CSV table of C-alpha atoms and ligand atoms in Angstrom, one decimal:
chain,number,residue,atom,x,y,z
A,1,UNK,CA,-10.6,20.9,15.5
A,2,UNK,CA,-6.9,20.0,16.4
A,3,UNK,CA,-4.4,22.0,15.1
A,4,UNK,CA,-2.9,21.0,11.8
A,5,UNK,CA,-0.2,18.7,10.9
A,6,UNK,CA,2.7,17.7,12.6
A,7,UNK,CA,4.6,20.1,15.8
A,8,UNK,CA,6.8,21.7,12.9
A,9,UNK,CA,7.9,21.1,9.7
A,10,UNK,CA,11.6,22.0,10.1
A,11,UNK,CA,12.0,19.0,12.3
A,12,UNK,CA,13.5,15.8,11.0
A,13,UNK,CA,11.6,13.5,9.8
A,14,UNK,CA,12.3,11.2,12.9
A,15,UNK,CA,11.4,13.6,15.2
A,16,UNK,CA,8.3,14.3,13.2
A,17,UNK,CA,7.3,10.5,13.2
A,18,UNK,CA,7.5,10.4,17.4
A,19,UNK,CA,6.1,13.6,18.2
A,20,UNK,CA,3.5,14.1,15.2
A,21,UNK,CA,-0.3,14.1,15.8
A,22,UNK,CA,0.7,14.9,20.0
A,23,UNK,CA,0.7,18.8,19.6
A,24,UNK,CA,-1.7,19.1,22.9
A,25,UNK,CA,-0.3,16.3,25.0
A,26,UNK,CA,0.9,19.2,27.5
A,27,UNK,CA,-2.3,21.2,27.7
A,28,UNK,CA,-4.3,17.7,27.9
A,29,UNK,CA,-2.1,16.4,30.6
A,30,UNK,CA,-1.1,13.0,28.7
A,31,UNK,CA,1.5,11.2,27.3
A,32,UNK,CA,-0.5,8.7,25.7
A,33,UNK,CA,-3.1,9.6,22.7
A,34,UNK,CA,-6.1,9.3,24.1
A,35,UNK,CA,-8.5,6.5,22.5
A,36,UNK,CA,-12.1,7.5,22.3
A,37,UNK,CA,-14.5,4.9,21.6
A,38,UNK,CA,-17.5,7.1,21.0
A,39,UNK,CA,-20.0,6.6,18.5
A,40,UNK,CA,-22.2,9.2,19.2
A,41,UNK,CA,-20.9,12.8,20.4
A,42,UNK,CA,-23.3,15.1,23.0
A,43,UNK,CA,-23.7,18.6,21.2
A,44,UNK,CA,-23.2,22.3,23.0
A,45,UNK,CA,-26.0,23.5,21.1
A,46,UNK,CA,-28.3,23.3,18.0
A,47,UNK,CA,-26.8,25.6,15.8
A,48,UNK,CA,-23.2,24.6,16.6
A,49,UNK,CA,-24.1,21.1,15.4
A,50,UNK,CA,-26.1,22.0,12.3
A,51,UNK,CA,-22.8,24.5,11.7
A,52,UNK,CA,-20.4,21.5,12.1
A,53,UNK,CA,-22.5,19.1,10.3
A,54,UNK,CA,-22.4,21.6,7.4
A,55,UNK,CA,-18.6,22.1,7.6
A,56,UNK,CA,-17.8,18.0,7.3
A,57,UNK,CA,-20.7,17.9,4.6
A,58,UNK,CA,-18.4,20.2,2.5
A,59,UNK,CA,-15.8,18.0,3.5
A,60,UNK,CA,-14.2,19.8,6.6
A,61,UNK,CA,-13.1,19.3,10.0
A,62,UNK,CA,-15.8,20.1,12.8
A,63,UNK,CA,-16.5,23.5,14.2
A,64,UNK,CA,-16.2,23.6,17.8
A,65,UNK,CA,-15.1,20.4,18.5
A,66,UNK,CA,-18.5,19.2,17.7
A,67,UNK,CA,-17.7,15.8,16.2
A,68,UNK,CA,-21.3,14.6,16.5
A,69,UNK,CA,-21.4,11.2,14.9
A,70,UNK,CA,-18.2,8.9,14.8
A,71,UNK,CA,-18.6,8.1,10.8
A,72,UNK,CA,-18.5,11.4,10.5
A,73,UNK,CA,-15.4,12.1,12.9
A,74,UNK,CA,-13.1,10.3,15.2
A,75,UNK,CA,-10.5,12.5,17.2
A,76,UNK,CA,-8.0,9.2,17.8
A,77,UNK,CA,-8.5,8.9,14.1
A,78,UNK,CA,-7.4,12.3,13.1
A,79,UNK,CA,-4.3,12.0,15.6
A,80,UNK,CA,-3.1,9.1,13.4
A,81,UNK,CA,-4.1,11.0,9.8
A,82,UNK,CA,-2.4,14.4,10.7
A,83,UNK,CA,0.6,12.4,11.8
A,84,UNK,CA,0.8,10.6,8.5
A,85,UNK,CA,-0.2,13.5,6.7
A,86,UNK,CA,2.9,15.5,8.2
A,87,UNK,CA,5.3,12.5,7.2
A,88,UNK,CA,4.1,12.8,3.3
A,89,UNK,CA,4.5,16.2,3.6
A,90,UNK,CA,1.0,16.7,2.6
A,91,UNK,CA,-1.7,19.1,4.0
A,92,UNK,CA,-4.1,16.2,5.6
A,93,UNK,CA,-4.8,12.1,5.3
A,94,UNK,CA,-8.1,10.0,5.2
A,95,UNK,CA,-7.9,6.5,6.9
A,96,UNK,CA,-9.9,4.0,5.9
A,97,UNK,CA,-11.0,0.5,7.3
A,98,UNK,CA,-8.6,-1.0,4.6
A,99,UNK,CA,-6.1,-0.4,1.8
A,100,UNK,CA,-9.2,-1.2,-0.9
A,101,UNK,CA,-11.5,0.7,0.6
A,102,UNK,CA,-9.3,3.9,0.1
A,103,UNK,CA,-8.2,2.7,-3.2
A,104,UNK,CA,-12.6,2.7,-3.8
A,105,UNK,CA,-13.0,5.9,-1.9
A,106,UNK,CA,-10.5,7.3,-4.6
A,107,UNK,CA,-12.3,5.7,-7.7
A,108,UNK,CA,-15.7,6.8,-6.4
A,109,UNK,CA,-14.0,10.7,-5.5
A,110,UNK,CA,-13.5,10.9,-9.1
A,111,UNK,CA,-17.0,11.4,-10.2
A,112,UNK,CA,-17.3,13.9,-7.9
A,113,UNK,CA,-13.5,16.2,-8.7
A,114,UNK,CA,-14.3,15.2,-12.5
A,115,UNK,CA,-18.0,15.1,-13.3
A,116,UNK,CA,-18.1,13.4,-16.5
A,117,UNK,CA,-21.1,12.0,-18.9
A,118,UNK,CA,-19.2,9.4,-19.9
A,119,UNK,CA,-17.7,6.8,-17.1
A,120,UNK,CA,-15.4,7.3,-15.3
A,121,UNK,CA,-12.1,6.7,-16.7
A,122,UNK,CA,-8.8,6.3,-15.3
A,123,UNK,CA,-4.8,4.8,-16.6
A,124,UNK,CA,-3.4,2.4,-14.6
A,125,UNK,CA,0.4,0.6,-15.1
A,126,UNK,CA,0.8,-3.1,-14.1
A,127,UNK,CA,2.2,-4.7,-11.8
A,128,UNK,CA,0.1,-3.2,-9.1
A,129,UNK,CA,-1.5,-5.3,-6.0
A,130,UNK,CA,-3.7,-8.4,-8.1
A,131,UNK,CA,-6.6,-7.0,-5.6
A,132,UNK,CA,-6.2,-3.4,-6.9
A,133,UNK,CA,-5.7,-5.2,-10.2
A,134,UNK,CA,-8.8,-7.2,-10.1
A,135,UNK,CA,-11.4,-4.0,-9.1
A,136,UNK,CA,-10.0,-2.4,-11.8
A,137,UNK,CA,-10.3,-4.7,-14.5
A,138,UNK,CA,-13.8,-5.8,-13.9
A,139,UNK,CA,-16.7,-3.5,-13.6
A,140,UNK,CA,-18.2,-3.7,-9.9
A,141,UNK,CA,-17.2,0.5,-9.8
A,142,UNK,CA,-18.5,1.1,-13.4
A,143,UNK,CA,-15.0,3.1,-14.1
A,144,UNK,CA,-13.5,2.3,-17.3
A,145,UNK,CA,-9.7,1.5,-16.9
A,146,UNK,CA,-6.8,1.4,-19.7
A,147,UNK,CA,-3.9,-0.4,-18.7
A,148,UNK,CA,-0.8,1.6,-20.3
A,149,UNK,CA,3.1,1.0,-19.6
A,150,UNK,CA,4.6,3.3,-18.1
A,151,UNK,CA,6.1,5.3,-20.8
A,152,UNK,CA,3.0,5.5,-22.6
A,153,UNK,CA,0.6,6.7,-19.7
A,154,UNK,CA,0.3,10.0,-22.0
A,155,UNK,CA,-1.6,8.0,-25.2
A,156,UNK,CA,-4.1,6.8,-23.2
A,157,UNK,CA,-5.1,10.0,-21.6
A,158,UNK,CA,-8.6,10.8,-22.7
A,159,UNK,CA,-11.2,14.0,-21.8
A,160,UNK,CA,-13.0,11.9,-19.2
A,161,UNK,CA,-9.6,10.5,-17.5
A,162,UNK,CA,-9.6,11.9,-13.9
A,163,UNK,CA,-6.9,9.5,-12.3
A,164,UNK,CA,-3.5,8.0,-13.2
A,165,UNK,CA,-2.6,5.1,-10.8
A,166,UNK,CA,0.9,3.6,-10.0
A,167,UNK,CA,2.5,1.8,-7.8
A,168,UNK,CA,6.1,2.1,-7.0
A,169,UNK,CA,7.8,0.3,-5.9
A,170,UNK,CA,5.9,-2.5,-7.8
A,171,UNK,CA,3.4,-5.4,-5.7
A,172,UNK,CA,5.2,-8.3,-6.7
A,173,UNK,CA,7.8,-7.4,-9.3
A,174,UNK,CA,9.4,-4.6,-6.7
A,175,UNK,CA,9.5,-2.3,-10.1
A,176,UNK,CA,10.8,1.0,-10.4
A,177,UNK,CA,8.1,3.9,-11.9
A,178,UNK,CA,9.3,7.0,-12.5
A,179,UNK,CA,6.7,9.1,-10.6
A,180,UNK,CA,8.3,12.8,-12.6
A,181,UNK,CA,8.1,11.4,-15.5
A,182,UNK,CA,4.4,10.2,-15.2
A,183,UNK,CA,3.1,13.3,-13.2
A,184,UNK,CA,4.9,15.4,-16.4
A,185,UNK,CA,2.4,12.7,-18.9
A,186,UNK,CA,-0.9,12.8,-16.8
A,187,UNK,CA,-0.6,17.0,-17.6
A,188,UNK,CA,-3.7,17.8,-15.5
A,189,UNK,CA,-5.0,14.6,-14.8
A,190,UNK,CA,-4.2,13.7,-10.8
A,191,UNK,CA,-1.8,11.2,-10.4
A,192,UNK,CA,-2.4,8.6,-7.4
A,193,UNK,CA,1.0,6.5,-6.2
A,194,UNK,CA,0.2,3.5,-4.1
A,195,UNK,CA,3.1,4.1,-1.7
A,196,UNK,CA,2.3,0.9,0.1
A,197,UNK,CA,5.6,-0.4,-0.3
A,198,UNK,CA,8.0,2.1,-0.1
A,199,UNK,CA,6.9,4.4,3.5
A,200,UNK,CA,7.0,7.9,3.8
A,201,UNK,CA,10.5,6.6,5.4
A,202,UNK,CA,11.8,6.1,1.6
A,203,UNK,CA,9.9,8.1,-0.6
A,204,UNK,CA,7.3,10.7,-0.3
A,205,UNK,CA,5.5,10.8,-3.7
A,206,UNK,CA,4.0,14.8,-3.3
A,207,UNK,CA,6.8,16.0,-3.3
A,208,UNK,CA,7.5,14.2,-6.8
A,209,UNK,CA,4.2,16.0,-8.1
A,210,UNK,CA,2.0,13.2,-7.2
A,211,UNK,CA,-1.8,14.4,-6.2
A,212,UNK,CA,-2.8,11.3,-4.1
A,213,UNK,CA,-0.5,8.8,-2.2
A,214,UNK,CA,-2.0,6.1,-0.8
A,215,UNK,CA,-0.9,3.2,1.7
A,216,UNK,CA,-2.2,-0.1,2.6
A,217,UNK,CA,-1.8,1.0,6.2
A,218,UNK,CA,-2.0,-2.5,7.2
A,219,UNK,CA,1.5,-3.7,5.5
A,220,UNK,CA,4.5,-0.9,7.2
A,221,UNK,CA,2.5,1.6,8.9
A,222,UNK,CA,0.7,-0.3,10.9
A,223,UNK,CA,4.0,-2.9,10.9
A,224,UNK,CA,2.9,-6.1,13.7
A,225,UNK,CA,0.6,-7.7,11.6
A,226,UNK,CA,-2.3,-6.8,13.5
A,227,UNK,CA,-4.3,-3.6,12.4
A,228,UNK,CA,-6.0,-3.5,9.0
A,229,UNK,CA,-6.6,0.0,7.4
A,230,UNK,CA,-5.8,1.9,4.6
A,231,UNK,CA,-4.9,6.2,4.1
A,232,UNK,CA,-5.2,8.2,1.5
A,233,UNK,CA,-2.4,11.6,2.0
A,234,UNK,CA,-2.7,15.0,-0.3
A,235,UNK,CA,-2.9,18.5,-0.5
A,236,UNK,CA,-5.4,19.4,-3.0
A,237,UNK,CA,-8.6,20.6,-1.1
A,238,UNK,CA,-11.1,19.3,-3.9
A,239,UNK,CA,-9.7,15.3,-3.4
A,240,UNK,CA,-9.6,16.1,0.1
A,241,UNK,CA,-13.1,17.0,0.4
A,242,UNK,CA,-14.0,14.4,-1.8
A,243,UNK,CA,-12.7,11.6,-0.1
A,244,UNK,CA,-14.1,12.6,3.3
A,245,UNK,CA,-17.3,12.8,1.3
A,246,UNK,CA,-17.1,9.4,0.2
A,247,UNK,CA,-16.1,8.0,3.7
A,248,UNK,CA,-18.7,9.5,5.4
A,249,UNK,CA,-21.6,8.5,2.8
A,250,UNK,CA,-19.8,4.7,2.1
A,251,UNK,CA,-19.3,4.1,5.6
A,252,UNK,CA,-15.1,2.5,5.3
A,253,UNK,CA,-13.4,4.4,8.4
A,254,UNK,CA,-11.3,3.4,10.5
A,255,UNK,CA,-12.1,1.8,14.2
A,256,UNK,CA,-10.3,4.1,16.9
A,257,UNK,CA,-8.4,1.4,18.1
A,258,UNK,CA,-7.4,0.6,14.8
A,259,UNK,CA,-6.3,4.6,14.4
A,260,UNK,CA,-4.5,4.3,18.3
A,261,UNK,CA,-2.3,1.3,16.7
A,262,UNK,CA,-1.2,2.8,13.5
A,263,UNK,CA,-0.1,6.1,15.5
A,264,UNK,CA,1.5,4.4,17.6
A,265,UNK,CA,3.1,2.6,14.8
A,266,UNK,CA,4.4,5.6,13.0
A,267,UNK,CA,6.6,6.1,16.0
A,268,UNK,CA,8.7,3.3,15.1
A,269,UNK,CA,8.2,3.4,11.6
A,270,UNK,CA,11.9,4.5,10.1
A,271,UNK,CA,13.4,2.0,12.9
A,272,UNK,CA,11.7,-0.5,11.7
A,273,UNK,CA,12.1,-0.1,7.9
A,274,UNK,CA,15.8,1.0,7.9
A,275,UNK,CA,16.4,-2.0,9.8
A,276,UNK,CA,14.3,-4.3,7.3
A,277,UNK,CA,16.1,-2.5,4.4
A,278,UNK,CA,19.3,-3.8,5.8
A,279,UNK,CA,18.1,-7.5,6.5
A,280,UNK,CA,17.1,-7.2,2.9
A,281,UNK,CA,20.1,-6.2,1.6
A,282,UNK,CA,22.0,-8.7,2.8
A,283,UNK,CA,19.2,-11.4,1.4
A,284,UNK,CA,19.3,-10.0,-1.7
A,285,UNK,CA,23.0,-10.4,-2.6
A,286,UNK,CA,23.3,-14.2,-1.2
A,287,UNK,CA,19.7,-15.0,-2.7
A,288,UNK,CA,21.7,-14.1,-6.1
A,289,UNK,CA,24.5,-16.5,-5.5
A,290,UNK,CA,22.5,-19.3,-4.7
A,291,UNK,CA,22.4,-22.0,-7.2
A,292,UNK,CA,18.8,-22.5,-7.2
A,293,UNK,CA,17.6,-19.1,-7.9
A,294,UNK,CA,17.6,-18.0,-11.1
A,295,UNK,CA,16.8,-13.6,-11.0
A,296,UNK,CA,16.5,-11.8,-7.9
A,297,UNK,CA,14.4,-8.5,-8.3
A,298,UNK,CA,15.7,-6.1,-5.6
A,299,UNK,CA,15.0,-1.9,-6.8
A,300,UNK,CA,19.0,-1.6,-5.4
A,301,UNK,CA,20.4,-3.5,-8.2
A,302,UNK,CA,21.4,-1.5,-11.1
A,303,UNK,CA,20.2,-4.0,-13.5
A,304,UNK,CA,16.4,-3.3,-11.9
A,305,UNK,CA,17.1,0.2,-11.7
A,306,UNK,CA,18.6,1.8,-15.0
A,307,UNK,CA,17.7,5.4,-14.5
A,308,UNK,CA,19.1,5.7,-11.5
A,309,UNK,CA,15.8,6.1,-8.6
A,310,UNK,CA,17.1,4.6,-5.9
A,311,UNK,CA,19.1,7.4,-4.5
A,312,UNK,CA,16.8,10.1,-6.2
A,313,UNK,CA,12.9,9.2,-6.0
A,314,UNK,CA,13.3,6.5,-2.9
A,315,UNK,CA,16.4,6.8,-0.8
A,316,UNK,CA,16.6,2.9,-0.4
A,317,UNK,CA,16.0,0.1,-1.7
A,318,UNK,CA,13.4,-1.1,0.9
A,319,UNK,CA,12.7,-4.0,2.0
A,320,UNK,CA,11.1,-6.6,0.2
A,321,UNK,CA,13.1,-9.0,-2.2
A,322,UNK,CA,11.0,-11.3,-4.9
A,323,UNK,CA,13.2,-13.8,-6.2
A,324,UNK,CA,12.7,-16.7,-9.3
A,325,UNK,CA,14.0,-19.6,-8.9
A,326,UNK,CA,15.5,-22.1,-11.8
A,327,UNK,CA,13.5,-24.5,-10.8
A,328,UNK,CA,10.2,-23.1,-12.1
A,329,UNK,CA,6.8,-23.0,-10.1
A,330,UNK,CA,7.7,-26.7,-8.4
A,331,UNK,CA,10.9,-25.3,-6.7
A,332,UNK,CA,8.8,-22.0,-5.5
A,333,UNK,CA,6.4,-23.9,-4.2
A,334,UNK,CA,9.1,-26.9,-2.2
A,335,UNK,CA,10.7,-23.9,-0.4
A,336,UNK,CA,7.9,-22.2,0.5
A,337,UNK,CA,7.2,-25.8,2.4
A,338,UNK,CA,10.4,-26.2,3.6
A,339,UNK,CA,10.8,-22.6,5.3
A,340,UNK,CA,10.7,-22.9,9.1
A,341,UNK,CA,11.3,-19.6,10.2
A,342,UNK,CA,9.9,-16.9,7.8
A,343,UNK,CA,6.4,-17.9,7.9
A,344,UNK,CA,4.2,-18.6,4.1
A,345,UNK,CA,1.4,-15.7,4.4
A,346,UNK,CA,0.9,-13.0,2.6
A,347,UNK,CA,1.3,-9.4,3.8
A,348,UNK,CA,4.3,-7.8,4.2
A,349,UNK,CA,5.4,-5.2,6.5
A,350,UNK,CA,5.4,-6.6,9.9
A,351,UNK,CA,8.2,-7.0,12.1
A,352,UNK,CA,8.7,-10.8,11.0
A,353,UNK,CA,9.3,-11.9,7.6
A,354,UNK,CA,6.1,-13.3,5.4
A,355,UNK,CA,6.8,-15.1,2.0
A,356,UNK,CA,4.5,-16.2,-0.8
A,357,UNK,CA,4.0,-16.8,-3.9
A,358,UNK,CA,2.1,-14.2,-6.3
A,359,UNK,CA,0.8,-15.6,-9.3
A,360,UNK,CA,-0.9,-18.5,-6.6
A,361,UNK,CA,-2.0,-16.2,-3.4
A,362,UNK,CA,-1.6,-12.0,-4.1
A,363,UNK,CA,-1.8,-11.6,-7.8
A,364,UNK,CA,-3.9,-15.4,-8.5
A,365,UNK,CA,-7.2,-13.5,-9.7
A,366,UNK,CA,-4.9,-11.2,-12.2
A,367,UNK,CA,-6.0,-12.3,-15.6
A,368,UNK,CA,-3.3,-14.2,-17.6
A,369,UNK,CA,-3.0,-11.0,-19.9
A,370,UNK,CA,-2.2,-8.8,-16.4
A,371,UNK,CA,0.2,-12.0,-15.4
A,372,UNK,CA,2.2,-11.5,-18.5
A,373,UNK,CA,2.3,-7.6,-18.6
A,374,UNK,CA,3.2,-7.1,-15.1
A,375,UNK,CA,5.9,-9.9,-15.4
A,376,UNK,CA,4.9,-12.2,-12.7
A,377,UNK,CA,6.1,-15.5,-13.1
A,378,UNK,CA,5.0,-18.9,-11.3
A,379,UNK,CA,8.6,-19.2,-10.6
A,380,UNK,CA,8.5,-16.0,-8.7
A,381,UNK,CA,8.3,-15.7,-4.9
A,382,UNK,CA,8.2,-12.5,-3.0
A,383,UNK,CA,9.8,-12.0,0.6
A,384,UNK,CA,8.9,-9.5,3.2
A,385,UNK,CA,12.0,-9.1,5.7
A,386,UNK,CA,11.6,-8.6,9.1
A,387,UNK,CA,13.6,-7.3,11.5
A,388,UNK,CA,14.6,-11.3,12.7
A,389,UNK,CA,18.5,-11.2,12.1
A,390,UNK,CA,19.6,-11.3,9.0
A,391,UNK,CA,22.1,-14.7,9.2
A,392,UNK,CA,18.9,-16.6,10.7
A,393,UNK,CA,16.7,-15.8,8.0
A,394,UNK,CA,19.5,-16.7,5.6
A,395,UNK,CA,20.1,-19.8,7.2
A,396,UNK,CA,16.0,-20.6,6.6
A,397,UNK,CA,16.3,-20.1,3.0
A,398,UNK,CA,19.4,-21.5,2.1
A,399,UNK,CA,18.2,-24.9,3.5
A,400,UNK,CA,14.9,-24.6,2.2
A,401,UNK,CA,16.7,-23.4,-1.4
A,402,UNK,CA,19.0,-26.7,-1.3
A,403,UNK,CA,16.3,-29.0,0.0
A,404,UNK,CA,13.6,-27.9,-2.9
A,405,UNK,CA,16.3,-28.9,-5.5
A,406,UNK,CA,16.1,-32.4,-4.4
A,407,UNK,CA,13.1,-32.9,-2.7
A,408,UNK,CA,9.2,-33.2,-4.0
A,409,UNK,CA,6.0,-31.1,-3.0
A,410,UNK,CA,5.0,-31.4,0.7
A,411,UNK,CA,1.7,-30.2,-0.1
A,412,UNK,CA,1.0,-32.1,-3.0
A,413,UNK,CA,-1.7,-29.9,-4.3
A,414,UNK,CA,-1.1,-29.6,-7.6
A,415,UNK,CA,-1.4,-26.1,-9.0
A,416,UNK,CA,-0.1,-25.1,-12.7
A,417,UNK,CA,1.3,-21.4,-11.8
A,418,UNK,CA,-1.5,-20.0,-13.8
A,419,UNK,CA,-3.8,-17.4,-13.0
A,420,UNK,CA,-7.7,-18.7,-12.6
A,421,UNK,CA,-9.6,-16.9,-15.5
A,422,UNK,CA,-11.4,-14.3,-12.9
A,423,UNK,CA,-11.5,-11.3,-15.6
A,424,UNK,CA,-14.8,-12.8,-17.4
A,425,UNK,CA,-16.3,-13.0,-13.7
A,426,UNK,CA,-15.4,-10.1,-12.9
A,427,UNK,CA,-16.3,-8.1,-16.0
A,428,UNK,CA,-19.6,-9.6,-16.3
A,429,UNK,CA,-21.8,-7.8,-14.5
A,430,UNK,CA,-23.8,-9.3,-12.2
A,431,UNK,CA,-21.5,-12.4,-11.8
A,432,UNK,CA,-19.6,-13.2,-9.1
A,433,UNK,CA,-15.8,-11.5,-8.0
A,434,UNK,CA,-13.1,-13.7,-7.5
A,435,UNK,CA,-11.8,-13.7,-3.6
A,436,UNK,CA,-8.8,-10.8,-3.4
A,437,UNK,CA,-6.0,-12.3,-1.1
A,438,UNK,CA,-4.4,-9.6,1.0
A,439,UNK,CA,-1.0,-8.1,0.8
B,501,PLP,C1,-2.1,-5.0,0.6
B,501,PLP,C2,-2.1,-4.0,-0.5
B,501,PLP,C3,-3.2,-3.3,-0.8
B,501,PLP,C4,-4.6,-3.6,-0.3
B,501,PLP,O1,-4.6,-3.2,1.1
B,501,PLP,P1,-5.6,-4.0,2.2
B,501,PLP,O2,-5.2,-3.2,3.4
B,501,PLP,O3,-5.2,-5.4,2.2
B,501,PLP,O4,-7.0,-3.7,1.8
B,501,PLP,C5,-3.1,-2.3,-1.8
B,501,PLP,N1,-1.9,-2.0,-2.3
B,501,PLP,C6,-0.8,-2.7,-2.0
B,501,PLP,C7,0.5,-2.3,-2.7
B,501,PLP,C8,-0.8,-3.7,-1.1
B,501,PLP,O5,0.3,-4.4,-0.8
């Protein structure tokens, strides 16, 4: 329908994230993207729509403009995918209603790129997001998953493997994985990197050999805490048509006005991050001289990055810093309490900073077994920076920091750090899933 991509590839990539997904703004007469709320599209003809229809069935764009049915195609939407899909550098995106329904879509794609009489299998590395976690570990998908390290994604390869997932950097741990050195395991198997927390700002994971990259589009993309969605970015045709496939036949997109916010998100998108990254920075090296935290995980420390990635696979840091503190799960919890300005949610991305506490909120329904391989701690709190300035924020922690040392729980909900045992639940079929808490 619209022309591909973004206005031209040569530009830089800030250019690319104003002006991408606008290629017809001048012949259209607008400035703005337009937002159609359609559900149901009026046809030219008969055969035009039974030709389009056919074209998105194999997993195409419609023929004539004829969009026909908005499940099947949203133009608002496809502003906000081709725009993305230029800042990956990939050859299209699918959006979905949320970052687990495109991590499903991609799960459920595989039966149809890798046909298979066995199950489905796929090798995933921990840390990742405890909800991505949790729908891998239990069996509501009926995909088999075995969780490797990251050096040893190669062993666990089997015939019937059709995905390698990692995240990078890591949801809470902030993590390194060296996507190369995976892509150069998987061998033919399609390797997926949950981008989520990096950007196409810091690191664009095709270019690193990576099949898939996907986002929780509600965390940076999106980036004021108000639009929920997920995308999905490649260049190989057969997961492209597999995932519009899936999105049509499952029924996950993405509301228009959803699509019209993350666009117009993109647009600020390496502001916003570069000046996050620099907030977080600065948090990162007092956080480590305060007396009442014990590590502070930050990807621009060399101690957190020995093989150098920072500077090669992600050009910053980024902006997130998770922290421990020597107090154990009873100091996390007192400053969470005794923040005033950064606000105790999960989520991360938006333009103010979030803080919580993953083994209690994100990563809580990760079995204890996931806990202890992806290192998360119930001393362990992980911060999103925003773009407040970076002296109030500091002043916020440093007075919640000195007043948890001496002070007692606020709450007084007493919780032991642990993770609740969700993976019999959840591997059980038939019984119930534990709740997934975003972000
Ligand atoms: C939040 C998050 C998800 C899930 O996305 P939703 O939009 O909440 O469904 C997946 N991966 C990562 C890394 C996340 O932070």
């Amino acid at each position: 329908m619209m022309k591909n991509t973004t206005p031209n590839a040569q530009l830089s990539f800030e250019t690319q994230a104003v002006h991408g997904g606008r290629d017809d703004f001048r012949s259209l007469g607008v400035h703005a993207p337009p937002l159609d709320l359609s559900t149901t599209n009026p046809v030219t003809g008969i055969g035009s729509a039974a030709a389009s229809l056919d074209a998105m069935a194999a997993g195409g764009t419609p023929v004539d403009g004829q969009a026909i049915y908005a499940r099947l195609f949203n133009p608002t939407v496809d502003r906000f995918e081709q725009a993305l899909a230029g800042l990956e550098g990939a050859d299209a995106a699918v959006a979905f209603s949320s970052g687990m329904a495109a991590l499903t879509a991609c799960l459920l794609a595989t039966r149809q790129v890798k046909p298979t009489a066995a199950r489905p299998h796929v090798v995933a590395v921990r840390p990742i997001y405890g909800g991505s976690d949790h729908l891998l570990d239990g069996n509501l998908l009926g995909i088999d998953t075995t969780w490797a390290r990251a050096h040893e994604v190669a062993q666990a390869i089997r015939p019937e493997t059709a995905l390698v997932i990692i995240e990078t950097p890591a949801n809470p741990t902030l993590t390194l994985v060296d996507i190369e050195a995976v892509v150069e395991q998987a061998g033919d198997v399609a390797v997926l990197v949950d981008s989520t927390f990096a950007t196409p700002v810091l690191q664009q994971p095709l270019k690193h050999g990576a099949t898939l990259v996907l986002h929780s589009a509600t965390k940076f993309l999106g980036g004021h805490g108000d639009v929920m969605a997920g995308v999905v970015a490649t260049s190989n045709a057969e997961w492209l048509a597999a995932l519009r496939q899936v999105r049509v036949l499952t029924g996950a997109v993405l509301h228009p006005l959803a699509g019209y916010l993350l666009h117009r998100g993109l647009a600020t998108l390496p502001v916003r991050v570069k000046a996050a990254q620099e907030g977080a920075t600065v948090l990162a090296s007092r956080l480590a001289e305060h007396p009442a935290v014990g590590r502070v995980c930050f990807p621009g420390q060399t101690s957190d990055d020995p093989t150098g990635l920072v500077g090669k696979q992600m050009s910053g840091p980024g902006t997130l810093v998770t922290f421990e503190l020597r107090g154990g799960y009873e100091a996390a919890a007192r400053t969470v309490e005794h923040l005033r300005l950064i606000t105790p949610a999960v989520s991360l991305g938006s333009t103010d900073s979030l803080i919580q506490h993953p083994a209690a909120m994100t990563h809580r329904i990760v079995s204890e077994q996931g806990q202890r391989e992806g290192g998360i701690s119930p001393s362990m709190l992980r911060l999103s920076v925003g773009l407040e300035d970076a002296d109030d924020l500091w002043q916020d922690l440093d007075q919640a920091l000195t007043r948890a040392m001496e002070s007692p729980v606020l709450d007084g909900q007493a919780f032991d750090g642990r993770a609740v045992p969700a993976t019999d639940a959840a591997t059980a079929p038939g019984q119930v899933l534990a709740i997934a808490s975003g972000g």
